[in-house]
């Protein structure tokens, strides 16, 4: 196999082999995968500007996101179709299935789900809590058996034969259920946890990528709360950086969460809508708290990799709202929930140009006040 | 076969058929389009986290942007490039050729060379708004003399066959008068001249590129006469534009740096002084400009001129005065420490003052 963007060449009057066609397809796919990896891989660290090696696993948009089921199918978990990639897979393969030129030499392996996948959740008849796991591995398999003709080299005659015509990565329908601690074997593995007072997380099967953990309460009719599902995917974004932006309206006369309305929300597909609350701890400041659950950050969550900006538009030509970040924290709800939450807390006041002095006056805020929030994850 | 990254196999000693080659190309095309669709698609809306289906149309950078053709020309040109149109309709065995499939909902809009469109004369005393719109064109082309097997005789006989599946829009232009629907892939829809001209409606299945303002007598088309209505594709629907503006308070505002995706028009900047306050206005128009002021965040900063001065710049307003236009107004003061109070003074602004501005669309 030559380098990226290589092409197989068919020379004039050359008798081509089947391997020529296979290599051509392998070249095209290799270039596409390498370009995606280069475009989406973050730097190694603050001190090291090199791209991360191995290339981290990630998913495009909502691909492979586990959703709470519709209300009429409470014991069904849905997985969204799309494309992801497993990074750092070491099993370079050539002549897959013995077919010359069908090669997979890159370590960035496609994870493909061509249609929504639905998983029947195992009931929890005990009186204890349980944590289950959905995990996935890539599929690289020869499929589509077809009647073709192959050359009989003894006679020189083409004879009927059954051969497989496709190499697929599609995980659709490739699901299986095991009970922890047994390892998953199907491409999409549903690993049922062990009920306990303080249930433990089922271990991720070697070679698999965790998609989500979810808790099943005793006697619970399936999912009653989307927060039972905790995202473990990592979003693919240009160089690993993406933005979550929103516009909220805060009514200071309505305390707590009901006083905050999400007006607009801009984020990559698959990012859940945050929750909010607000308070006025002093006569001159207002606090807004934004809680983000199930962000597609992968299994590592680091508050130091968030930057946020909040602004309130001036209500008059003499009012200058000042909104600053108060805290950005990462926390985890105690079991049986396994959700990590990111909390951003802002505080605001308004400086006014009264005469030649600046004064603080919370009352200068309009009511409701519109906040524009931009959160960058990097 | 709607499975990105699948590959067609040519088994050892297998007699390959023409569909094998066609399916191999269809697979590669599907993988590329599905990856691009995933990276550029936006979420459905504020509350639904799923991706838009079908995905909204958009263009890469300056692809298919409507521009003037010169100071003495009553015509426009469409820049070459690539766009995509969301359409969940699929097709298999296109033209009856097995394996020539189009299974992605992300259809290419391709223009390989500048497309010139001569505008219809405007002999009235009124102005007119014309529309340039496009739809996808998926066609078999490059009819070529080849040899094709005759199954009955086993002999290859001379025949003409199409050798290319193309998405190119080049030359596929046509003109209609509103309210008639466009039929060609590149549609030029002439509006009705009026004192207050109305925009011709976009034909069903088309995506608007831009509106062109035609004045009485048909003078040359200037930049200001073209309203770019494309959406510029950006990862997950988000991007930032950055600019630096040198301000002589209340006198001049000069844009000295600007960076945004190709195809984005240069913003217009202006300044006023109101009492002890600076005001800087940045006006955007054209491609990719947010159409919802609530989906915009803007920040600006001025460097501190001394260790006792703390420039404070806030957003006064973010408005969408008309389609595909956005105006952001900043206001600033310079609080300085004097004892325990923070008097603010306009004179502390250096002259000129440099504002650094970032506007985010999402």
XYZ file of C-alpha atoms in Angstrom, chain A:
378
model
C 0.000 0.000 0.000
C 1.418 3.369 -1.040
C 0.876 6.717 0.677
C -2.240 8.809 1.128
C -4.058 9.926 -2.003
C -2.297 7.295 -4.043
C -4.228 5.905 -6.984
C -4.160 2.572 -8.697
C -3.173 2.927 -12.338
C -4.556 0.914 -15.245
C -2.065 1.154 -18.069
C -3.115 1.094 -21.756
C -3.674 -2.486 -22.938
C -2.814 -3.839 -19.488
C -4.779 -6.880 -18.398
C -6.169 -5.779 -14.998
C -6.534 -8.081 -12.039
C -9.304 -8.114 -9.493
C -6.805 -6.838 -6.967
C -6.411 -3.623 -8.981
C -10.023 -2.721 -8.352
C -9.805 -3.673 -4.706
C -6.710 -1.563 -4.156
C -8.333 1.418 -5.849
C -11.211 1.305 -3.375
C -8.788 0.852 -0.483
C -6.817 3.924 -1.582
C -9.927 6.102 -1.751
C -11.101 5.015 1.663
C -7.670 5.402 3.202
C -7.441 9.015 2.004
C -10.911 9.863 3.275
C -10.301 8.367 6.687
C -6.913 10.057 7.066
C -8.347 13.450 6.109
C -11.143 13.128 8.670
C -8.672 12.066 11.345
C -6.335 14.975 10.607
C -9.226 17.451 10.650
C -10.734 16.279 13.927
C -7.786 15.267 16.097
C -6.856 17.633 18.951
C -3.302 18.454 19.936
C -1.663 16.106 22.384
C -1.545 18.417 25.382
C -1.028 21.977 26.493
C 2.721 21.527 26.125
C 2.814 19.233 23.118
C 1.552 20.670 19.818
C 1.578 17.343 18.005
C -1.709 15.681 17.164
C -2.830 13.057 19.615
C -1.645 9.543 18.971
C -3.399 7.291 18.766
C -6.132 9.285 17.104
C -9.003 9.417 19.600
C -12.293 7.699 19.021
C -15.219 9.956 18.165
C -18.600 10.322 16.542
C -19.993 12.769 14.000
C -22.933 14.706 15.442
C -25.581 12.461 16.930
C -24.169 9.243 15.476
C -24.604 6.306 17.879
C -26.225 8.515 20.517
C -28.435 6.551 22.900
C -31.830 8.134 23.303
C -34.531 7.709 25.866
C -37.321 5.803 24.237
C -40.689 7.143 23.177
C -43.287 7.033 25.904
C -45.183 4.222 24.209
C -42.161 1.917 24.180
C -40.720 2.391 27.657
C -38.397 -0.610 27.560
C -36.760 0.274 24.263
C -33.498 2.201 23.951
C -32.829 3.857 20.598
C -29.396 4.362 19.035
C -29.156 7.074 16.374
C -27.687 6.166 12.973
C -24.562 7.832 11.676
C -20.807 7.563 11.446
C -18.078 7.377 14.051
C -14.494 6.222 14.129
C -12.465 4.071 16.461
C -8.978 5.467 16.852
C -5.846 3.547 17.571
C -7.076 0.177 16.410
C -3.969 -1.874 15.814
C -5.279 -4.648 13.605
C -4.057 -3.628 10.171
C -5.337 -6.188 7.716
C -4.457 -7.055 4.150
C -6.248 -9.359 1.757
C -9.233 -9.526 4.063
C -11.074 -12.794 3.595
C -8.296 -13.895 1.282
C -9.316 -11.343 -1.344
C -6.191 -9.623 -2.619
C -6.239 -5.836 -2.375
C -9.043 -5.691 0.171
C -6.898 -3.927 2.727
C -7.522 -1.987 5.909
C -4.213 -0.511 6.948
C -5.369 2.619 8.775
C -5.850 2.687 12.551
C -8.934 4.934 12.267
C -11.748 2.437 11.769
C -15.281 3.399 10.684
C -18.193 2.788 13.011
C -21.288 2.835 10.834
C -24.939 2.531 11.746
C -27.107 2.814 8.662
C -30.459 2.944 10.445
C -31.758 3.466 13.996
C -31.100 0.525 16.280
C -33.575 -0.382 18.995
C -32.565 -2.378 22.057
C -34.991 -4.169 24.324
C -34.093 -3.311 27.903
C -33.991 -6.203 30.342
C -36.488 -5.763 33.142
C -35.292 -5.265 36.697
C -37.588 -7.335 38.917
C -35.411 -6.899 41.998
C -35.725 -4.302 44.716
C -32.271 -2.933 43.929
C -30.797 -0.501 41.438
C -28.890 -1.576 38.357
C -26.526 0.115 35.907
C -26.384 -1.184 32.332
C -23.940 -0.436 29.536
C -24.230 -0.028 25.767
C -20.898 -0.525 24.019
C -19.862 -0.899 20.418
C -17.002 -2.243 18.352
C -16.388 -1.788 14.674
C -17.509 -4.386 12.204
C -15.313 -5.310 9.291
C -16.894 -8.215 7.561
C -17.360 -9.645 4.086
C -21.053 -9.930 3.313
C -23.554 -10.058 0.457
C -23.074 -13.580 -0.904
C -23.839 -13.507 -4.607
C -23.788 -15.941 -7.521
C -20.915 -14.906 -9.751
C -18.564 -16.648 -12.146
C -14.964 -17.335 -11.276
C -12.180 -18.591 -13.495
C -11.264 -22.245 -13.349
C -7.534 -21.997 -13.926
C -7.296 -25.632 -15.024
C -9.831 -25.310 -17.822
C -9.707 -21.583 -18.480
C -13.488 -21.486 -18.205
C -15.572 -19.287 -15.944
C -17.817 -21.421 -13.745
C -20.663 -20.481 -11.388
C -19.532 -19.705 -7.887
C -20.889 -18.048 -4.744
C -18.747 -15.188 -3.498
C -19.182 -12.340 -1.050
C -19.386 -9.002 -2.793
C -19.186 -6.393 -0.037
C -16.898 -5.401 2.776
C -19.138 -3.723 5.319
C -18.671 -1.756 8.527
C -22.398 -1.436 9.169
C -23.440 -2.393 12.712
C -27.180 -2.339 11.982
C -28.857 -5.384 13.474
C -25.600 -6.649 14.971
C -26.689 -6.482 18.610
C -26.383 -8.878 21.496
C -27.094 -8.956 25.224
C -24.841 -10.318 27.960
C -24.939 -10.104 31.723
C -21.996 -8.506 33.461
C -19.188 -9.546 33.837
C -19.447 -11.530 30.598
C -17.813 -9.762 27.658
C -19.895 -8.537 24.746
C -19.425 -10.321 21.466
C -21.881 -8.615 19.099
C -20.918 -5.314 17.450
C -23.494 -3.501 19.548
C -23.222 -4.937 23.023
C -25.883 -4.507 25.674
C -24.325 -5.486 28.975
C -26.793 -5.887 31.827
C -25.432 -4.885 35.203
C -25.852 -6.538 38.580
C -28.576 -5.093 40.834
C -27.203 -3.797 44.116
C -27.820 -1.143 46.717
C -24.843 0.713 45.234
C -24.580 -0.817 41.773
C -21.241 -0.848 39.994
C -20.644 0.000 36.373
C -20.276 -3.030 34.103
C -16.728 -3.093 32.772
C -16.222 -2.066 29.154
C -15.290 -5.119 27.102
C -11.741 -4.874 25.708
C -11.885 -3.591 22.138
C -15.238 -1.891 22.672
C -16.193 1.776 22.975
C -18.754 2.744 25.635
C -21.726 4.630 24.208
C -23.790 5.150 27.341
C -24.491 3.960 30.837
C -28.008 3.940 32.092
C -29.624 3.111 35.349
C -32.651 0.915 35.802
C -34.505 1.407 39.028
C -36.335 -1.437 40.751
C -39.852 -1.928 39.541
C -39.436 0.976 37.169
C -41.386 0.778 33.912
C -38.297 1.419 31.826
C -37.097 4.983 31.445
C -38.995 7.684 33.211
C -36.262 10.296 33.077
C -33.830 11.064 30.204
C -31.207 11.702 32.853
C -31.104 7.991 33.504
C -28.923 7.837 30.378
C -25.375 9.136 30.536
C -23.573 9.941 27.321
C -20.087 8.502 26.964
C -19.502 9.306 23.303
C -16.947 11.885 22.235
C -17.992 14.324 19.534
C -15.792 14.727 16.482
C -15.236 18.413 15.800
C -12.616 20.397 13.899
C -9.386 19.934 15.857
C -11.475 18.864 18.835
C -13.015 22.273 19.475
C -16.707 23.037 19.398
C -19.123 25.639 20.657
C -22.408 25.480 22.495
C -24.385 28.705 22.360
C -27.729 29.740 23.703
C -29.977 32.662 24.403
C -32.012 32.614 27.603
C -34.554 34.930 29.129
C -34.476 35.461 32.886
C -37.475 36.781 34.777
C -36.215 38.006 38.140
C -39.709 37.974 39.577
C -39.950 34.192 39.209
C -37.387 32.472 41.415
C -35.451 29.362 40.483
C -35.717 27.298 37.344
C -39.188 28.484 36.242
C -37.784 31.989 35.874
C -35.456 30.965 33.040
C -36.634 30.307 29.493
C -34.377 28.861 26.793
C -35.057 31.024 23.750
C -32.491 29.688 21.271
C -29.963 26.901 21.433
C -27.155 26.280 18.975
C -25.044 23.185 19.438
C -23.937 20.191 17.407
C -26.603 17.531 16.887
C -26.625 15.159 19.823
C -25.968 17.763 22.523
C -28.725 17.780 25.105
C -30.530 20.947 26.111
C -29.161 22.343 29.390
C -31.167 23.262 32.465
C -31.044 26.570 34.295
C -31.819 28.322 37.500
C -31.187 31.806 38.837
C -30.941 33.713 42.070
C -30.134 37.172 43.368
C -27.754 36.690 46.288
C -27.337 40.410 46.875
C -29.023 43.648 45.997
C -26.562 44.305 43.217
C -25.848 40.955 41.627
C -27.725 38.226 39.875
C -26.552 34.652 39.394
C -27.525 32.317 36.587
C -26.576 28.666 36.706
C -26.437 26.548 33.565
C -26.218 22.780 33.967
C -25.095 20.649 31.046
C -25.623 16.933 31.296
C -24.503 14.179 28.991
C -22.153 16.294 26.913
C -20.408 14.166 24.281
C -16.975 14.589 25.810
C -15.904 10.987 26.023
C -15.123 9.410 29.334
C -12.865 12.253 30.470
C -14.402 15.470 31.709
C -12.193 18.388 32.625
C -13.587 21.724 33.779
C -10.379 23.435 32.716
C -11.214 22.751 29.082
C -14.264 25.003 29.042
C -14.349 28.689 28.202
C -17.537 30.643 28.515
C -18.767 34.077 27.601
C -22.005 35.633 28.685
C -23.438 38.925 27.666
C -26.458 41.048 28.351
C -27.285 43.804 25.921
C -27.252 47.336 27.228
C -30.728 48.494 28.031
C -29.898 52.183 27.705
C -27.039 54.247 26.416
C -25.818 54.779 29.969
C -26.048 51.181 31.164
C -23.096 48.831 30.823
C -23.949 45.277 31.908
C -21.034 43.322 33.297
C -21.418 39.540 33.343
C -18.569 37.397 34.533
C -18.032 33.710 35.022
C -18.258 32.705 38.667
C -17.459 29.017 38.556
C -17.203 26.153 36.099
C -17.408 22.838 37.867
C -17.704 19.197 37.002
C -19.603 16.934 39.297
C -21.239 13.565 39.394
C -24.596 12.741 40.839
C -24.340 10.002 43.403
C -25.473 6.514 42.438
C -27.732 5.198 41.111
C -27.250 8.016 38.605
C -23.917 7.864 36.804
C -24.242 11.190 35.065
C -21.393 13.702 35.131
C -22.658 17.261 35.066
C -20.958 20.478 34.121
C -22.205 23.532 35.943
C -21.469 27.048 34.809
C -22.320 29.821 37.174
C -22.422 33.468 36.150
C -22.972 36.633 38.096
C -24.012 39.935 36.687
C -24.368 43.576 37.560
C -24.913 46.703 35.577
C -22.647 49.720 35.695
C -24.382 52.972 34.953
C -22.887 56.299 34.088
C -24.575 58.451 36.710
C -22.897 61.767 36.396
C -19.231 61.021 36.215
C -19.321 57.981 38.469
C -20.158 54.378 37.862
C -22.778 52.903 40.105
C -24.181 49.443 40.357
C -27.896 49.036 40.021
C -29.509 45.678 39.576
C -32.783 47.365 38.885
C -31.429 48.644 35.608
C -31.723 45.116 34.220
C -34.735 44.831 32.020
C -37.232 42.249 33.099
C -37.032 39.739 31.639
C -33.363 40.040 30.768
C -31.924 38.257 27.745
C -28.556 36.535 28.237
C -26.461 35.203 25.358
C -24.158 32.417 26.444
C -21.327 30.893 24.438
C -19.467 27.897 25.812
C -16.424 26.590 24.010
C -15.160 23.116 24.727
C -11.616 22.385 23.718
